[in-house]
């Protein structure tokens, strides 16, 4: 069903492409990933309870992705090793996503309020608040974050799983089951 032709109901813009090299061949290279995590040019998207931290003006008429650097992540007291590699952008900068739940966000300096505004991706898409490329990138970060949240424990034995391959694989510490 098409959206009504109304000003207060903008045509949704859904991103389908991103100008990102997903760097699949480098995900298992721990030294390369560690170097990218520490690189000052690397950029991080932050999700809290799967809502995206964005930058917005006071009246919320302009919204953009909130890009954090490695230094910003450390100031928040978050370990960059918890980040998932999304890939490298056209300028060669590594792009990562990170996710926290409410209890983790409450432990940040300034608490969960330090991450605001946090907006769910569906709202950003329906409002046309982000360009399709940014929406696509945020969608990939959210999907990976949701997968990690749902795969913390092994479905076979119940043991805890560990992150591998820069966030694209998890394995059970107990029975060795792998999740992709």
Short mmCIF file of N, CA and C in Angstrom, two decimals:
data_model
loop_
_atom_site.label_atom_id
_atom_site.label_comp_id
_atom_site.label_asym_id
_atom_site.label_seq_id
_atom_site.Cartn_x
_atom_site.Cartn_y
_atom_site.Cartn_z
N UNK A 1 0.83 -1.17 0.00
CA UNK A 1 0.00 0.00 0.00
C UNK A 1 0.88 1.24 0.00
N UNK A 2 0.59 2.17 -0.88
CA UNK A 2 1.38 3.40 -0.97
C UNK A 2 1.01 4.34 0.17
N UNK A 3 2.00 5.13 0.57
CA UNK A 3 1.76 6.12 1.61
C UNK A 3 0.84 7.21 1.05
N UNK A 4 -0.01 7.77 1.91
CA UNK A 4 -0.87 8.85 1.45
C UNK A 4 -0.03 10.02 0.96
N UNK A 5 -0.56 10.78 0.04
CA UNK A 5 0.14 11.94 -0.49
C UNK A 5 -0.10 13.12 0.45
N UNK A 6 0.64 13.14 1.58
CA UNK A 6 0.48 14.17 2.58
C UNK A 6 1.84 14.68 2.98
N UNK A 7 1.89 15.97 3.31
CA UNK A 7 3.16 16.55 3.74
C UNK A 7 3.64 15.95 5.06
N UNK A 8 2.71 15.62 5.95
CA UNK A 8 3.08 15.11 7.26
C UNK A 8 3.40 13.61 7.24
N UNK A 9 3.36 13.00 6.07
CA UNK A 9 3.68 11.59 5.91
C UNK A 9 4.66 11.46 4.75
N UNK A 10 5.96 11.77 4.99
CA UNK A 10 6.92 11.78 3.89
C UNK A 10 7.14 10.38 3.30
N UNK A 11 7.52 10.36 2.06
CA UNK A 11 7.85 9.10 1.38
C UNK A 11 9.07 8.49 2.08
N UNK A 12 8.97 7.26 2.55
CA UNK A 12 10.13 6.65 3.23
C UNK A 12 11.27 6.43 2.24
N UNK A 13 12.48 6.66 2.74
CA UNK A 13 13.67 6.42 1.94
C UNK A 13 14.44 5.29 2.59
N UNK A 14 14.53 4.19 1.90
CA UNK A 14 15.24 3.03 2.45
C UNK A 14 16.53 2.85 1.67
N UNK A 15 17.65 2.83 2.39
CA UNK A 15 18.94 2.65 1.74
C UNK A 15 19.15 1.20 1.33
N UNK A 16 19.65 0.99 0.16
CA UNK A 16 19.93 -0.36 -0.31
C UNK A 16 21.38 -0.53 -0.67
N UNK A 17 22.12 0.53 -0.70
CA UNK A 17 23.52 0.44 -1.06
C UNK A 17 24.35 1.23 -0.07
N UNK A 18 25.57 0.84 0.07
CA UNK A 18 26.51 1.61 0.86
C UNK A 18 27.85 1.56 0.15
N UNK A 19 28.56 2.65 0.21
CA UNK A 19 29.87 2.71 -0.41
C UNK A 19 30.90 2.25 0.61
N UNK A 20 30.86 0.98 0.92
CA UNK A 20 31.69 0.42 1.98
C UNK A 20 32.27 -0.90 1.50
N UNK A 21 33.58 -1.03 1.65
CA UNK A 21 34.22 -2.33 1.40
C UNK A 21 34.12 -3.09 2.71
N UNK A 22 33.42 -4.20 2.73
CA UNK A 22 33.15 -4.91 3.97
C UNK A 22 34.37 -5.64 4.52
N UNK A 23 35.47 -5.67 3.80
CA UNK A 23 36.77 -6.18 4.28
C UNK A 23 36.70 -7.61 4.83
N UNK A 24 35.95 -8.46 4.18
CA UNK A 24 35.79 -9.84 4.64
C UNK A 24 37.14 -10.55 4.77
N UNK A 25 38.06 -10.24 3.88
CA UNK A 25 39.36 -10.92 3.91
C UNK A 25 40.24 -10.48 5.08
N UNK A 26 39.91 -9.37 5.74
CA UNK A 26 40.72 -8.86 6.85
C UNK A 26 40.10 -9.15 8.23
N UNK A 27 38.88 -9.64 8.27
CA UNK A 27 38.20 -9.84 9.55
C UNK A 27 38.92 -10.80 10.49
N UNK A 28 39.63 -11.78 9.94
CA UNK A 28 40.33 -12.76 10.77
C UNK A 28 41.76 -12.32 11.13
N UNK A 29 42.20 -11.20 10.58
CA UNK A 29 43.54 -10.67 10.84
C UNK A 29 43.49 -9.80 12.10
N UNK A 30 43.77 -10.41 13.24
CA UNK A 30 43.64 -9.72 14.52
C UNK A 30 44.51 -8.48 14.62
N UNK A 31 45.73 -8.54 14.08
CA UNK A 31 46.62 -7.37 14.14
C UNK A 31 46.04 -6.22 13.32
N UNK A 32 45.51 -6.52 12.14
CA UNK A 32 44.92 -5.48 11.29
C UNK A 32 43.72 -4.84 11.99
N UNK A 33 42.84 -5.68 12.57
CA UNK A 33 41.66 -5.17 13.25
C UNK A 33 42.07 -4.33 14.46
N UNK A 34 43.04 -4.80 15.24
CA UNK A 34 43.51 -4.05 16.41
C UNK A 34 44.07 -2.70 15.99
N UNK A 35 44.83 -2.67 14.90
CA UNK A 35 45.36 -1.39 14.40
C UNK A 35 44.23 -0.46 13.99
N UNK A 36 43.21 -0.97 13.35
CA UNK A 36 42.06 -0.14 12.92
C UNK A 36 41.29 0.38 14.13
N UNK A 37 41.15 -0.45 15.17
CA UNK A 37 40.44 -0.01 16.36
C UNK A 37 41.14 1.16 17.03
N UNK A 38 42.46 1.20 16.96
CA UNK A 38 43.23 2.27 17.59
C UNK A 38 43.47 3.46 16.67
N UNK A 39 43.22 3.30 15.39
CA UNK A 39 43.47 4.35 14.40
C UNK A 39 42.56 5.55 14.66
N UNK A 40 43.15 6.75 14.80
CA UNK A 40 42.32 7.94 15.06
C UNK A 40 41.34 8.27 13.93
N UNK A 41 41.57 7.75 12.74
CA UNK A 41 40.65 8.04 11.64
C UNK A 41 39.47 7.07 11.59
N UNK A 42 39.52 5.99 12.37
CA UNK A 42 38.40 5.04 12.40
C UNK A 42 37.17 5.70 12.99
N UNK A 43 36.00 5.24 12.52
CA UNK A 43 34.74 5.84 12.96
C UNK A 43 33.84 4.75 13.55
N UNK A 44 33.08 5.15 14.57
CA UNK A 44 32.23 4.21 15.30
C UNK A 44 30.79 4.73 15.35
N UNK A 45 29.84 3.84 15.07
CA UNK A 45 28.42 4.11 15.31
C UNK A 45 28.06 3.43 16.62
N UNK A 46 27.26 4.08 17.43
CA UNK A 46 26.91 3.54 18.73
C UNK A 46 25.40 3.32 18.81
N UNK A 47 25.04 2.10 19.22
CA UNK A 47 23.64 1.73 19.43
C UNK A 47 23.44 1.45 20.91
N UNK A 48 22.29 1.85 21.42
CA UNK A 48 21.91 1.52 22.78
C UNK A 48 20.51 0.93 22.71
N UNK A 49 20.37 -0.31 23.16
CA UNK A 49 19.12 -1.04 23.02
C UNK A 49 18.62 -0.97 21.57
N UNK A 50 19.55 -1.08 20.65
CA UNK A 50 19.32 -1.11 19.20
C UNK A 50 18.81 0.21 18.63
N UNK A 51 18.82 1.28 19.43
CA UNK A 51 18.53 2.61 18.91
C UNK A 51 19.86 3.30 18.64
N UNK A 52 19.90 4.08 17.58
CA UNK A 52 21.13 4.70 17.11
C UNK A 52 21.36 6.06 17.75
N UNK A 53 22.58 6.29 18.21
CA UNK A 53 22.96 7.62 18.70
C UNK A 53 23.18 8.51 17.48
N UNK A 54 22.46 9.62 17.44
CA UNK A 54 22.53 10.54 16.31
C UNK A 54 22.84 11.94 16.82
N UNK A 55 23.20 12.81 15.90
CA UNK A 55 23.32 14.24 16.19
C UNK A 55 22.13 14.91 15.56
N UNK A 56 21.52 15.82 16.30
CA UNK A 56 20.33 16.48 15.83
C UNK A 56 20.31 17.90 16.38
N UNK A 57 19.72 18.83 15.61
CA UNK A 57 19.59 20.18 16.15
C UNK A 57 18.47 20.20 17.18
N UNK A 58 18.33 21.31 17.87
CA UNK A 58 17.40 21.38 19.00
C UNK A 58 15.96 21.11 18.61
N UNK A 59 15.53 21.61 17.46
CA UNK A 59 14.13 21.39 17.06
C UNK A 59 13.95 20.12 16.23
N UNK A 60 15.00 19.31 16.11
CA UNK A 60 14.96 18.00 15.44
C UNK A 60 14.61 18.08 13.96
N UNK A 61 14.96 19.21 13.31
CA UNK A 61 14.70 19.31 11.88
C UNK A 61 15.87 18.83 11.05
N UNK A 62 17.00 18.58 11.69
CA UNK A 62 18.18 18.09 10.99
C UNK A 62 18.82 16.98 11.82
N UNK A 63 19.03 15.84 11.19
CA UNK A 63 19.60 14.69 11.88
C UNK A 63 20.71 14.10 11.03
N UNK A 64 21.77 13.66 11.67
CA UNK A 64 22.86 12.98 10.97
C UNK A 64 23.45 11.92 11.88
N UNK A 65 24.18 10.98 11.28
CA UNK A 65 24.85 9.96 12.08
C UNK A 65 25.81 10.62 13.04
N UNK A 66 25.89 10.11 14.26
CA UNK A 66 26.88 10.58 15.22
C UNK A 66 28.10 9.68 15.09
N UNK A 67 29.16 10.23 14.52
CA UNK A 67 30.39 9.47 14.37
C UNK A 67 31.28 9.72 15.57
N UNK A 68 31.72 8.65 16.20
CA UNK A 68 32.65 8.73 17.32
C UNK A 68 34.00 8.20 16.87
N UNK A 69 35.05 8.77 17.43
CA UNK A 69 36.40 8.28 17.18
C UNK A 69 36.84 7.36 18.32
N UNK A 70 37.99 6.75 18.15
CA UNK A 70 38.51 5.84 19.19
C UNK A 70 38.65 6.58 20.52
N UNK A 71 39.10 7.84 20.47
CA UNK A 71 39.24 8.63 21.69
C UNK A 71 37.90 8.89 22.36
N UNK A 72 36.87 9.15 21.56
CA UNK A 72 35.52 9.37 22.11
C UNK A 72 35.02 8.11 22.82
N UNK A 73 35.29 6.97 22.20
CA UNK A 73 34.86 5.69 22.77
C UNK A 73 35.54 5.47 24.12
N UNK A 74 36.84 5.74 24.17
CA UNK A 74 37.57 5.55 25.43
C UNK A 74 37.10 6.52 26.51
N UNK A 75 36.77 7.77 26.13
CA UNK A 75 36.26 8.74 27.11
C UNK A 75 34.95 8.27 27.72
N UNK A 76 34.16 7.55 26.94
CA UNK A 76 32.90 7.00 27.46
C UNK A 76 33.14 5.79 28.35
N UNK A 77 34.38 5.30 28.39
CA UNK A 77 34.69 4.12 29.19
C UNK A 77 34.30 2.82 28.53
N UNK A 78 34.18 2.85 27.21
CA UNK A 78 33.80 1.66 26.45
C UNK A 78 35.05 1.07 25.82
N UNK A 79 35.18 -0.22 25.85
CA UNK A 79 36.33 -0.88 25.24
C UNK A 79 36.13 -0.97 23.73
N UNK A 80 37.04 -0.41 22.93
CA UNK A 80 36.92 -0.53 21.47
C UNK A 80 36.93 -1.98 20.99
N UNK A 81 37.43 -2.89 21.81
CA UNK A 81 37.46 -4.30 21.40
C UNK A 81 36.06 -4.89 21.30
N UNK A 82 35.05 -4.19 21.82
CA UNK A 82 33.66 -4.64 21.72
C UNK A 82 33.01 -4.24 20.41
N UNK A 83 33.76 -3.58 19.52
CA UNK A 83 33.19 -3.08 18.26
C UNK A 83 33.17 -4.16 17.19
N UNK A 84 32.23 -4.02 16.26
CA UNK A 84 32.08 -4.93 15.13
C UNK A 84 32.46 -4.17 13.87
N UNK A 85 33.35 -4.75 13.09
CA UNK A 85 33.80 -4.11 11.86
C UNK A 85 32.71 -4.18 10.79
N UNK A 86 32.31 -3.01 10.29
CA UNK A 86 31.38 -2.97 9.18
C UNK A 86 32.13 -2.94 7.86
N UNK A 87 33.33 -2.36 7.86
CA UNK A 87 34.15 -2.30 6.66
C UNK A 87 34.98 -1.03 6.63
N UNK A 88 35.43 -0.66 5.43
CA UNK A 88 36.19 0.58 5.22
C UNK A 88 35.45 1.43 4.21
N UNK A 89 35.39 2.73 4.49
CA UNK A 89 34.68 3.64 3.59
C UNK A 89 35.57 4.03 2.41
N UNK A 90 35.07 4.87 1.54
CA UNK A 90 35.78 5.25 0.32
C UNK A 90 37.11 5.95 0.61
N UNK A 91 37.23 6.56 1.80
CA UNK A 91 38.49 7.22 2.19
C UNK A 91 39.45 6.27 2.87
N UNK A 92 39.07 5.01 3.02
CA UNK A 92 39.93 4.01 3.65
C UNK A 92 39.82 3.95 5.16
N UNK A 93 38.90 4.72 5.74
CA UNK A 93 38.70 4.70 7.19
C UNK A 93 37.88 3.47 7.58
N UNK A 94 38.30 2.82 8.66
CA UNK A 94 37.53 1.68 9.17
C UNK A 94 36.26 2.21 9.82
N UNK A 95 35.17 1.48 9.62
CA UNK A 95 33.87 1.84 10.18
C UNK A 95 33.41 0.68 11.06
N UNK A 96 33.09 0.99 12.31
CA UNK A 96 32.68 -0.01 13.28
C UNK A 96 31.30 0.34 13.85
N UNK A 97 30.64 -0.66 14.39
CA UNK A 97 29.41 -0.45 15.16
C UNK A 97 29.63 -1.03 16.54
N UNK A 98 28.99 -0.44 17.53
CA UNK A 98 29.04 -0.92 18.90
C UNK A 98 27.64 -0.88 19.46
N UNK A 99 27.35 -1.78 20.39
CA UNK A 99 26.02 -1.82 20.95
C UNK A 99 26.08 -2.06 22.45
N UNK A 100 25.18 -1.38 23.14
CA UNK A 100 25.05 -1.55 24.59
C UNK A 100 23.58 -1.65 24.94
N UNK A 101 23.31 -2.38 26.02
CA UNK A 101 21.93 -2.39 26.51
C UNK A 101 21.80 -1.31 27.58
N UNK A 102 20.60 -1.16 28.12
CA UNK A 102 20.34 -0.10 29.09
C UNK A 102 21.22 -0.20 30.32
N UNK A 103 21.45 -1.40 30.81
CA UNK A 103 22.26 -1.54 32.03
C UNK A 103 23.71 -1.13 31.76
N UNK A 104 24.24 -1.46 30.60
CA UNK A 104 25.60 -1.06 30.26
C UNK A 104 25.67 0.45 30.07
N UNK A 105 24.68 1.02 29.40
CA UNK A 105 24.66 2.47 29.16
C UNK A 105 24.56 3.24 30.47
N UNK A 106 23.84 2.69 31.45
CA UNK A 106 23.71 3.36 32.75
C UNK A 106 25.06 3.51 33.44
N UNK A 107 26.01 2.63 33.15
CA UNK A 107 27.33 2.68 33.76
C UNK A 107 28.29 3.65 33.10
N UNK A 108 27.88 4.28 32.01
CA UNK A 108 28.75 5.24 31.32
C UNK A 108 28.82 6.54 32.10
N UNK A 109 29.94 7.30 31.94
CA UNK A 109 29.98 8.62 32.57
C UNK A 109 28.82 9.46 32.03
N UNK A 110 27.99 9.97 32.93
CA UNK A 110 26.81 10.70 32.51
C UNK A 110 25.62 9.81 32.26
N UNK A 111 25.80 8.50 32.44
CA UNK A 111 24.72 7.54 32.25
C UNK A 111 24.23 7.47 30.82
N UNK A 112 23.06 6.89 30.65
CA UNK A 112 22.48 6.71 29.31
C UNK A 112 22.20 8.04 28.65
N UNK A 113 22.01 9.11 29.45
CA UNK A 113 21.75 10.43 28.87
C UNK A 113 22.91 10.94 28.02
N UNK A 114 24.12 10.44 28.29
CA UNK A 114 25.29 10.88 27.51
C UNK A 114 25.22 10.42 26.06
N UNK A 115 24.35 9.45 25.77
CA UNK A 115 24.23 8.94 24.41
C UNK A 115 23.10 9.59 23.63
N UNK A 116 22.26 10.36 24.28
CA UNK A 116 21.07 10.92 23.63
C UNK A 116 21.44 11.99 22.63
N UNK A 117 20.65 12.18 21.58
CA UNK A 117 19.41 11.48 21.30
C UNK A 117 19.68 10.11 20.69
N UNK A 118 18.84 9.16 21.09
CA UNK A 118 18.85 7.81 20.55
C UNK A 118 17.54 7.62 19.78
N UNK A 119 17.65 7.18 18.53
CA UNK A 119 16.46 7.07 17.69
C UNK A 119 16.45 5.69 17.05
N UNK A 120 15.25 5.07 17.00
CA UNK A 120 15.17 3.78 16.34
C UNK A 120 15.25 3.99 14.83
N UNK A 121 15.82 3.02 14.16
CA UNK A 121 16.08 3.12 12.72
C UNK A 121 14.80 3.26 11.90
N UNK A 122 13.75 2.60 12.32
CA UNK A 122 12.48 2.69 11.58
C UNK A 122 11.99 4.14 11.55
N UNK A 123 12.08 4.84 12.66
CA UNK A 123 11.66 6.25 12.69
C UNK A 123 12.52 7.09 11.76
N UNK A 124 13.82 6.86 11.77
CA UNK A 124 14.70 7.61 10.88
C UNK A 124 14.36 7.35 9.42
N UNK A 125 14.03 6.10 9.10
CA UNK A 125 13.68 5.75 7.72
C UNK A 125 12.35 6.38 7.32
N UNK A 126 11.36 6.27 8.17
CA UNK A 126 10.04 6.79 7.84
C UNK A 126 10.03 8.31 7.74
N UNK A 127 10.87 8.97 8.51
CA UNK A 127 10.93 10.42 8.49
C UNK A 127 11.82 10.94 7.37
N UNK A 128 12.55 10.04 6.72
CA UNK A 128 13.49 10.48 5.68
C UNK A 128 14.60 11.34 6.26
N UNK A 129 14.96 11.06 7.52
CA UNK A 129 15.91 11.90 8.25
C UNK A 129 17.36 11.69 7.82
N UNK A 130 17.68 10.55 7.22
CA UNK A 130 19.05 10.25 6.82
C UNK A 130 19.08 9.92 5.34
N UNK A 131 20.20 10.23 4.68
CA UNK A 131 20.35 9.80 3.29
C UNK A 131 20.38 8.27 3.20
N UNK A 132 19.96 7.71 2.07
CA UNK A 132 19.91 6.25 1.93
C UNK A 132 21.22 5.55 2.27
N UNK A 133 22.36 6.14 1.93
CA UNK A 133 23.65 5.51 2.21
C UNK A 133 23.88 5.39 3.72
N UNK A 134 23.53 6.45 4.47
CA UNK A 134 23.70 6.42 5.91
C UNK A 134 22.72 5.45 6.56
N UNK A 135 21.51 5.43 6.04
CA UNK A 135 20.50 4.53 6.56
C UNK A 135 20.90 3.07 6.34
N UNK A 136 21.47 2.78 5.17
CA UNK A 136 21.94 1.44 4.86
C UNK A 136 23.06 1.02 5.81
N UNK A 137 24.00 1.91 6.03
CA UNK A 137 25.13 1.64 6.92
C UNK A 137 24.63 1.42 8.35
N UNK A 138 23.73 2.28 8.81
CA UNK A 138 23.18 2.13 10.16
C UNK A 138 22.37 0.83 10.26
N UNK A 139 21.69 0.45 9.18
CA UNK A 139 20.93 -0.79 9.17
C UNK A 139 21.83 -2.00 9.33
N UNK A 140 22.98 -1.97 8.66
CA UNK A 140 23.92 -3.08 8.80
C UNK A 140 24.44 -3.15 10.24
N UNK A 141 24.77 -1.99 10.82
CA UNK A 141 25.24 -1.97 12.20
C UNK A 141 24.19 -2.45 13.18
N UNK A 142 22.94 -2.05 12.95
CA UNK A 142 21.86 -2.48 13.84
C UNK A 142 21.61 -3.98 13.71
N UNK A 143 21.62 -4.48 12.49
CA UNK A 143 21.39 -5.92 12.28
C UNK A 143 22.47 -6.75 12.97
N UNK A 144 23.71 -6.33 12.84
CA UNK A 144 24.81 -7.05 13.48
C UNK A 144 24.70 -6.95 15.00
N UNK A 145 24.31 -5.78 15.50
CA UNK A 145 24.14 -5.60 16.95
C UNK A 145 23.01 -6.47 17.48
N UNK A 146 21.91 -6.56 16.74
CA UNK A 146 20.78 -7.39 17.17
C UNK A 146 21.18 -8.87 17.17
N UNK A 147 21.95 -9.28 16.16
CA UNK A 147 22.41 -10.67 16.10
C UNK A 147 23.27 -11.00 17.31
N UNK A 148 24.19 -10.09 17.67
CA UNK A 148 25.04 -10.32 18.83
C UNK A 148 24.23 -10.40 20.11
N UNK A 149 23.23 -9.54 20.24
CA UNK A 149 22.39 -9.55 21.45
C UNK A 149 21.62 -10.87 21.57
N UNK A 150 21.23 -11.44 20.44
CA UNK A 150 20.44 -12.67 20.45
C UNK A 150 21.30 -13.93 20.51
N UNK A 151 22.61 -13.80 20.36
CA UNK A 151 23.48 -14.97 20.26
C UNK A 151 24.54 -14.97 21.37
N UNK A 152 24.23 -14.39 22.49
CA UNK A 152 25.19 -14.36 23.60
C UNK A 152 25.40 -15.74 24.22
N UNK A 153 24.38 -16.58 24.08
CA UNK A 153 24.46 -17.93 24.64
C UNK A 153 24.24 -18.95 23.53
N UNK A 154 24.86 -20.09 23.68
CA UNK A 154 24.79 -21.17 22.70
C UNK A 154 23.41 -21.81 22.70
N UNK A 155 22.87 -22.01 21.52
CA UNK A 155 21.59 -22.68 21.39
C UNK A 155 21.68 -24.18 21.60
N UNK A 156 22.88 -24.73 21.55
CA UNK A 156 23.06 -26.17 21.73
C UNK A 156 23.23 -26.54 23.21
N UNK A 157 24.15 -25.86 23.90
CA UNK A 157 24.45 -26.27 25.28
C UNK A 157 24.17 -25.18 26.32
N UNK A 158 23.90 -23.96 25.88
CA UNK A 158 23.61 -22.88 26.82
C UNK A 158 24.84 -22.12 27.30
N UNK A 159 26.04 -22.53 26.86
CA UNK A 159 27.26 -21.83 27.26
C UNK A 159 27.34 -20.45 26.64
N UNK A 160 28.21 -19.63 27.19
CA UNK A 160 28.41 -18.29 26.63
C UNK A 160 29.19 -18.37 25.32
N UNK A 161 28.89 -17.46 24.42
CA UNK A 161 29.61 -17.41 23.15
C UNK A 161 30.59 -16.25 23.17
N UNK A 162 31.64 -16.40 22.37
CA UNK A 162 32.68 -15.37 22.26
C UNK A 162 32.70 -14.83 20.84
N UNK A 163 33.07 -13.56 20.72
CA UNK A 163 33.11 -12.88 19.43
C UNK A 163 34.42 -13.19 18.71
N UNK A 164 34.32 -13.45 17.40
CA UNK A 164 35.49 -13.68 16.55
C UNK A 164 35.29 -12.94 15.23
N UNK A 165 36.32 -12.90 14.44
CA UNK A 165 36.28 -12.34 13.08
C UNK A 165 35.69 -10.94 13.06
N UNK A 166 36.16 -10.09 13.95
CA UNK A 166 35.77 -8.68 14.02
C UNK A 166 34.26 -8.52 14.14
N UNK A 167 33.61 -9.48 14.80
CA UNK A 167 32.18 -9.38 15.07
C UNK A 167 31.29 -10.14 14.12
N UNK A 168 31.84 -10.91 13.19
CA UNK A 168 31.03 -11.61 12.20
C UNK A 168 30.87 -13.11 12.49
N UNK A 169 31.45 -13.56 13.61
CA UNK A 169 31.32 -14.96 14.00
C UNK A 169 31.35 -15.02 15.52
N UNK A 170 30.59 -15.93 16.09
CA UNK A 170 30.63 -16.20 17.52
C UNK A 170 30.84 -17.71 17.68
N UNK A 171 31.48 -18.08 18.76
CA UNK A 171 31.64 -19.51 19.03
C UNK A 171 31.42 -19.76 20.51
N UNK A 172 30.89 -20.93 20.80
CA UNK A 172 30.62 -21.32 22.18
C UNK A 172 31.92 -21.74 22.85
N UNK A 173 32.19 -21.21 24.02
CA UNK A 173 33.40 -21.58 24.74
C UNK A 173 33.33 -23.00 25.25
N UNK A 174 32.11 -23.53 25.42
CA UNK A 174 31.94 -24.84 26.01
C UNK A 174 31.96 -25.97 24.98
N UNK A 175 31.07 -25.91 23.99
CA UNK A 175 30.96 -27.03 23.04
C UNK A 175 31.58 -26.75 21.67
N UNK A 176 31.99 -25.50 21.43
CA UNK A 176 32.64 -25.17 20.17
C UNK A 176 31.70 -24.84 19.03
N UNK A 177 30.38 -24.87 19.24
CA UNK A 177 29.42 -24.53 18.19
C UNK A 177 29.72 -23.12 17.67
N UNK A 178 29.69 -22.98 16.34
CA UNK A 178 29.94 -21.67 15.75
C UNK A 178 28.65 -21.08 15.19
N UNK A 179 28.57 -19.76 15.26
CA UNK A 179 27.40 -19.02 14.79
C UNK A 179 27.89 -17.93 13.83
N UNK A 180 27.22 -17.81 12.69
CA UNK A 180 27.60 -16.82 11.68
C UNK A 180 26.43 -15.92 11.41
#
